[in-house]
Coordinates of C-alpha atoms in Angstrom, one line a residue:
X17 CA -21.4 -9.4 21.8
X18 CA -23.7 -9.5 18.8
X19 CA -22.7 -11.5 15.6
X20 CA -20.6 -9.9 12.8
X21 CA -22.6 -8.4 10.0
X22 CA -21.4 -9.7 7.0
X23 CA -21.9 -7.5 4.6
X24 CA -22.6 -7.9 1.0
X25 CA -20.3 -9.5 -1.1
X26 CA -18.0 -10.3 2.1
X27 CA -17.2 -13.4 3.6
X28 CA -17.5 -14.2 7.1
X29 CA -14.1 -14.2 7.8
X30 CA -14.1 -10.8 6.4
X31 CA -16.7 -9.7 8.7
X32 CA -15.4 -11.2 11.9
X33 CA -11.9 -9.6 10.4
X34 CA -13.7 -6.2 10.3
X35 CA -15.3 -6.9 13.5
X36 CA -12.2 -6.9 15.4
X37 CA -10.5 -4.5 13.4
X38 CA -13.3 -1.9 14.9
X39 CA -12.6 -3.3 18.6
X40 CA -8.8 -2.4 18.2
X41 CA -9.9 1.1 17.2
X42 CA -12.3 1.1 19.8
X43 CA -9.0 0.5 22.1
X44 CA -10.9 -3.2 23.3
X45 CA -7.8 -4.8 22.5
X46 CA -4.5 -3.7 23.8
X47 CA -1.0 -5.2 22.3
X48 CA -0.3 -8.6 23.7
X49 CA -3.9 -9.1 23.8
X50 CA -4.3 -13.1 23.5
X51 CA -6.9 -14.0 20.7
X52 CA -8.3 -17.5 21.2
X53 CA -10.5 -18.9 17.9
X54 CA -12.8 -20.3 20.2
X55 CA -12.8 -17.1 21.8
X56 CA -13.6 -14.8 18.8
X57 CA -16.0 -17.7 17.1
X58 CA -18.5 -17.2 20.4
X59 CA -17.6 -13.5 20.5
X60 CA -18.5 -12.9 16.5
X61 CA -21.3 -15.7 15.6
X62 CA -18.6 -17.7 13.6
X63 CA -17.2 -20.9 13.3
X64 CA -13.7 -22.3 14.8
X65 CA -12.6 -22.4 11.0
X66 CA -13.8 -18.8 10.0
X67 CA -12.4 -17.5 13.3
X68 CA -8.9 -18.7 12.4
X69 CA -9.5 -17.6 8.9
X70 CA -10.3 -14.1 10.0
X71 CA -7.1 -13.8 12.6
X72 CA -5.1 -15.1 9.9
X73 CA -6.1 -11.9 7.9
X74 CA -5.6 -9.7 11.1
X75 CA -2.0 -10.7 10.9
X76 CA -1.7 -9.8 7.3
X77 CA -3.2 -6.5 8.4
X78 CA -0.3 -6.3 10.9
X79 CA -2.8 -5.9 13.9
X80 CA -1.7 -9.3 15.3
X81 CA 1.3 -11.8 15.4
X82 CA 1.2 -15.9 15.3
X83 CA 3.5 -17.5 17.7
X84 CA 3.7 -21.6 16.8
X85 CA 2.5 -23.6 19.4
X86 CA 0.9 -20.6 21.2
X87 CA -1.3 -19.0 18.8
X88 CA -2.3 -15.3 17.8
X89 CA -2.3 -12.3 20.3
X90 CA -3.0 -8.1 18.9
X91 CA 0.2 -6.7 17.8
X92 CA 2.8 -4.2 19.7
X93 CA 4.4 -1.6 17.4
X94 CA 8.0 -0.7 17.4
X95 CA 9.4 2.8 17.0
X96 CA 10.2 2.3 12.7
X97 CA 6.1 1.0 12.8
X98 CA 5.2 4.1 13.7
X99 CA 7.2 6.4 11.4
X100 CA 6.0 4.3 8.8
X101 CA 2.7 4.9 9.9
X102 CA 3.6 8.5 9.8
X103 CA 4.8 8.3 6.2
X104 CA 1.7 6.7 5.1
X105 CA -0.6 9.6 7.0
X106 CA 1.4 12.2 5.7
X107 CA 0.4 11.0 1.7
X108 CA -3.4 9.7 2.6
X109 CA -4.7 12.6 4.8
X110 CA -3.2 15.8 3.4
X111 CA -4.2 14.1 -0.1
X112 CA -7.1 14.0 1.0
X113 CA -7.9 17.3 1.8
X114 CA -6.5 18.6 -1.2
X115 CA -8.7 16.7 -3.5
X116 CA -11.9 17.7 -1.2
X117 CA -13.3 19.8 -3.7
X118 CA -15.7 17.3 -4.5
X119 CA -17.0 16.3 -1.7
X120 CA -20.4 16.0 -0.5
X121 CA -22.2 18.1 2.5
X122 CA -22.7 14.7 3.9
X123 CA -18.9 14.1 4.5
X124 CA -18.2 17.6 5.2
X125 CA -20.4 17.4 7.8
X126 CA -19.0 14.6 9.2
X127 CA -15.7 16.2 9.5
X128 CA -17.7 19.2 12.0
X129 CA -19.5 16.2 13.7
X130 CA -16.2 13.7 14.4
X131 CA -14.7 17.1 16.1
X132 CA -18.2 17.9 18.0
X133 CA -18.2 14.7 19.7
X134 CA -14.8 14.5 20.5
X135 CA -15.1 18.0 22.3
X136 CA -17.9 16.5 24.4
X137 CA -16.0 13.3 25.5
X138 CA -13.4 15.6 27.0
X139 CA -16.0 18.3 28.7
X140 CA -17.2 15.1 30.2
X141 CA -14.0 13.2 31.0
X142 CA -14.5 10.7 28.8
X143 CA -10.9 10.1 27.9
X144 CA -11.0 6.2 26.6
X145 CA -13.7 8.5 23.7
X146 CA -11.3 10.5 23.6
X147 CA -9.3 8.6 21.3
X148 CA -11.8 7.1 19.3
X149 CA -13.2 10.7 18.4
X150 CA -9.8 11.6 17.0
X151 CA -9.4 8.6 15.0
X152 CA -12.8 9.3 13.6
X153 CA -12.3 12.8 12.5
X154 CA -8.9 11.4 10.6
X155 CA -11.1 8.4 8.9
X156 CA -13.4 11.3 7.9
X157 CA -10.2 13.3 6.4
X158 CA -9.9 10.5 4.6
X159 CA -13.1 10.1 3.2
X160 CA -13.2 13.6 1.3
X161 CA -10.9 11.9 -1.5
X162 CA -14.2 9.8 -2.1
X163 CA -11.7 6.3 -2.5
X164 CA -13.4 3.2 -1.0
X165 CA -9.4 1.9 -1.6
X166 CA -8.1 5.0 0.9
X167 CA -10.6 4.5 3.5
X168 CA -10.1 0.5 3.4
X169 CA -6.2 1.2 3.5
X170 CA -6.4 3.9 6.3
X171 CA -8.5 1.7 8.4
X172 CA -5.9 -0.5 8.7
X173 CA -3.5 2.9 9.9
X174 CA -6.6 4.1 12.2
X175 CA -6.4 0.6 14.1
X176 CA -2.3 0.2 14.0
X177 CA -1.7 4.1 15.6
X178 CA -4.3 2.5 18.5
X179 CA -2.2 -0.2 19.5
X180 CA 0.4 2.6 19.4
X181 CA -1.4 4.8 21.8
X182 CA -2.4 2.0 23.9
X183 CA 1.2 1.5 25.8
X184 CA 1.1 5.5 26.8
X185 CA 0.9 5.9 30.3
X186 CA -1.8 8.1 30.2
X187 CA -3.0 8.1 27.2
X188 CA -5.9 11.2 28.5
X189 CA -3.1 13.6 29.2
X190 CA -1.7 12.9 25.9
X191 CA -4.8 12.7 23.6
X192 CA -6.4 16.1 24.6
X193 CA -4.3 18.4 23.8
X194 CA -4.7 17.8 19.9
X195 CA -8.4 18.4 20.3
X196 CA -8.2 22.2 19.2
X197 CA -6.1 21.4 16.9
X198 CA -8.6 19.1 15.5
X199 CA -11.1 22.0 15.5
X200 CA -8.6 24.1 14.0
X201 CA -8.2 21.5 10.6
X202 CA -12.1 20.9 10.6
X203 CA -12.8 24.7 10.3
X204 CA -10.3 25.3 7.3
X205 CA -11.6 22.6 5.3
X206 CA -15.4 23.4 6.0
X207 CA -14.5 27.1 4.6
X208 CA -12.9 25.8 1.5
X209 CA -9.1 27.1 2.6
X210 CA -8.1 23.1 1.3
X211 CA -4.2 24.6 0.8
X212 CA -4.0 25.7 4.4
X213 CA -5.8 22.9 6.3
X214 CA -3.6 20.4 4.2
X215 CA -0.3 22.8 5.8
X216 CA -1.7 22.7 9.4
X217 CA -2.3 18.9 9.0
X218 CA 1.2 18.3 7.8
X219 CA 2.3 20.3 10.7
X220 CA 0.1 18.6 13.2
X221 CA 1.2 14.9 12.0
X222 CA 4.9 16.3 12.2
X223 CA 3.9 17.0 16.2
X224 CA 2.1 14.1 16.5
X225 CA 4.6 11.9 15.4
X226 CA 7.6 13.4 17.6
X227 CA 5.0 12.8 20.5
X228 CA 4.3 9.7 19.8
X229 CA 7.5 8.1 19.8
X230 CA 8.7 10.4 22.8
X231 CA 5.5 8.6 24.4
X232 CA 6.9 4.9 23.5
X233 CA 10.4 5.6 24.7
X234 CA 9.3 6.7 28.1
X235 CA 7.0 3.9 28.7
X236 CA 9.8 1.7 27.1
X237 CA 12.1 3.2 30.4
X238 CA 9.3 3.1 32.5
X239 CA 9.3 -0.7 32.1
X240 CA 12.7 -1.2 31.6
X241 CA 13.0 0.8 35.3
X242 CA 10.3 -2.0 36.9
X243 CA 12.4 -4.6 35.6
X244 CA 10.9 -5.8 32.7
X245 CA 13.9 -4.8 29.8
X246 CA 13.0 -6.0 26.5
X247 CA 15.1 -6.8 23.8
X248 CA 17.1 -4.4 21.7
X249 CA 15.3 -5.3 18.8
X250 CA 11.6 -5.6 21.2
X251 CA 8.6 -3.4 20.2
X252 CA 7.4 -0.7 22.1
X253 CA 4.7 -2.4 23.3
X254 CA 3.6 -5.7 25.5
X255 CA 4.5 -8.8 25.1
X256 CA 2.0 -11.7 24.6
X257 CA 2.1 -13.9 27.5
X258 CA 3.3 -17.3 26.8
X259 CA 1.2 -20.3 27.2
X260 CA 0.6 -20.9 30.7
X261 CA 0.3 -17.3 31.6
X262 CA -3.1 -15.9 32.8
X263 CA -2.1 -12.1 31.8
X264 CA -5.6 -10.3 31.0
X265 CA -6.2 -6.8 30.8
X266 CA -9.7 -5.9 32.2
X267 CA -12.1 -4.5 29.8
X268 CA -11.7 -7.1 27.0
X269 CA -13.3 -10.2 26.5
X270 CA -10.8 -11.7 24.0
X271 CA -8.0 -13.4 26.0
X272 CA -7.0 -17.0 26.9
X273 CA -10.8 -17.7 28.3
X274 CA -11.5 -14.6 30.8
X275 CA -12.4 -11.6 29.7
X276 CA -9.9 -9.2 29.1
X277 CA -9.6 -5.4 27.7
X278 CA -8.1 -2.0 26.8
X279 CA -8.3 1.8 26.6
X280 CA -8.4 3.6 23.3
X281 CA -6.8 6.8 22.6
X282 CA -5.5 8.8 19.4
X283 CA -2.3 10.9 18.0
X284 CA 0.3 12.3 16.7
X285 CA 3.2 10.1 14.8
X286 CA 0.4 9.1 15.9
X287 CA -0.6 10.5 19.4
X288 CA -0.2 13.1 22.3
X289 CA -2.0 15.6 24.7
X290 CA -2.2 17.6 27.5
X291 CA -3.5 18.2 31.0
X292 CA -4.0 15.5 33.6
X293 CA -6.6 13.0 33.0
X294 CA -7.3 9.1 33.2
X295 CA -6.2 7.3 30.4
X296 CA -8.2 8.5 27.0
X297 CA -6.3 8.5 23.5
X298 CA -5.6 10.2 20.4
X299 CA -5.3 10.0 16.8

C-alpha cells in the first residue's frame, strides 16, 4: 500500500486519517475490523506516533472505537446511528441540489459519470463496485452546493452508511436495486428540474432508510439464530474480537498482524437492492 499523500496544509495524521477514511468507503474495512498502529504506520508510510494520532481522529469521526487495554477496531453502527445518518442526508443532499444552480459542467458531469460507472459495475457483476459507485454519485450530490465544509462533513456520512451496509447479508442483492433510481435523480438535476430531483431524493432516502434498518434487524436475527445474541443495547454490527482472538476478515490488510478485509456496498437509510447477486453495496 503506497504512502498517504499528505496534502497541503495537512498533517500526516490527517492524511493517514483520510487514507483510511477512503478504505472504509472502499468497504476494505468492515466493523470489528482490528486496527493495529504498527499496522496502519507500515500500511500508510507513517510513524507509530502519527498512526495513533490519526486513529485517534478516526474515533472522533465515529468510524472506530478504543477499547483500554485492547486498542482501536472500525466501528459497528446501531439502529438510532443510522437514522441519524438519515437526518443528516436528508438536510446535506436535497440542499444540495437545490442550490445547484451554480454549479459547474465539471460537477455536473460528475453526477452522469458517478451513475455511468455504477451501471457498468452491475452489467459486469461487480457488486463490491457496486457500492462504492453509489456512494460516489451521493458525494457528487453533495458537491453541487460548492461547500468544501459539506463535502468534508458528508465524507464522514459516505464512510459511516459503509460500515452500515457492510453487516447486510448480501449486500449485491440489496445495493442494485437503487441503481435506476440513481439514474433517475442524475437526469433531473442534469435538466435543471432542481425542485423535482430534490423530491425524488427525499423519497429515495425515505426508502433507503426503511431498508436499511430492515437490513440490520435481519442480520441482527440471523446472528442471534447462530447463537451469537448481542446485548440489548449491542450495535447492529460485529463485535471487535478481544485480545487473544485471531478474527480477520479476508480482503483487508489492517487487523491484529494478518491481513484482513471487507466488501463495500451503498444505500438507503442508507442501503438496499434487488435481484440475487454476491455481496456488492449501496449508498
Amino acid at each position: 500500500m503506497s504512502p498517504a499523500h499528505v496534502a497541503p496544509g495537512e498533517s500526516a495524521a490527517e492524511a493517514a486519517l483520510h487514507a483510511l477514511r477512503r478504505r472504509i468507503i472502499a468497504g476494505e474495512l468492515p466493523p470489528g475490523e482490528r486496527l493495529v498502529d504498527a499496522v496502519v504506520a507500515e500500511q500508510h508510510g507513517v510513524s507509530r506516533n502519527t498512526a495513533r494520532d490519526a486513529l485517534r481522529l478516526l474515533a472522533a469521526e465515529g468510524l472506530a472505537v478504543s477499547v483500554r487495554n485492547v486498542g482501536y477496531s472500525v466501528r459497528a453502527l446501531a439502529i438510532d446511528d443510522i437514522r441519524d445518518l438519515y437526518a443528516a442526508r436528508r438536510i446535506i443532499e436535497s440542499g444540495s441540489v437545490l442550490q445547484s444552480h451554480a454549479a459547474s459542467e465539471d460537477l455536473l458531469a460528475d453526477i452522469d459519470a458517478a451513475v455511468t460507472r455504477t451501471e457498468r459495475s452491475v452489467r459486469g457483476g461487480d457488486w463490491s463496485s457496486v457500492g462504492t459507485g453509489s456512494l460516489a454519485f451521493h458525494q457528487a450530490i453533495v458537491r453541487l452546493a460548492g461547500s468544501p465544509s459539506l463535502e468534508r462533513a458528508f465524507d464522514v456520512i459516505a464512510a459511516q452508511l459503509r460500515l452500515a451496509f457492510a453487516v447486510i447479508p448480501d449486500e449485491g442483492a440489496f445495493q442494485v436495486r437503487w441503481i435506476a433510481r440513481d439514474r433517475e435523480i442524475a437526469e433531473l438535476v442534469l435538466s435543471g428540474a432542481r425542485a423535482e430531483a430534490a423530491k425524488a431524493l427525499a423519497a429515495y432516502l425515505d426508502d433507503s432508510e426503511a431498508s436499511v434498518i430492515d437490513a440490520l434487524r435481519a442480520a441482527e436475527r440471523l446472528r442471534t439464530r447462530a447463537g451469537e445474541e448481542p446485548a440489548d443495547d449491542a450495535p447492529a454490527g460485529s463485535s471487535p474480537p478481544a485480545i487473544g482472538e485471531a478474527e480477520t476478515h479476508p480482503g483487508s490488510s489492517v487487523g491484529a498482524g494478518a491481513p484482513t478485509g471487507a466488501d463495500p456496498s451503498p444505500h438507503s437509510a442508507a442501503a438496499q437492492r434487488g435481484a440475487a447477486a454476491p455481496k456488492g453495496h449501496h449508498d
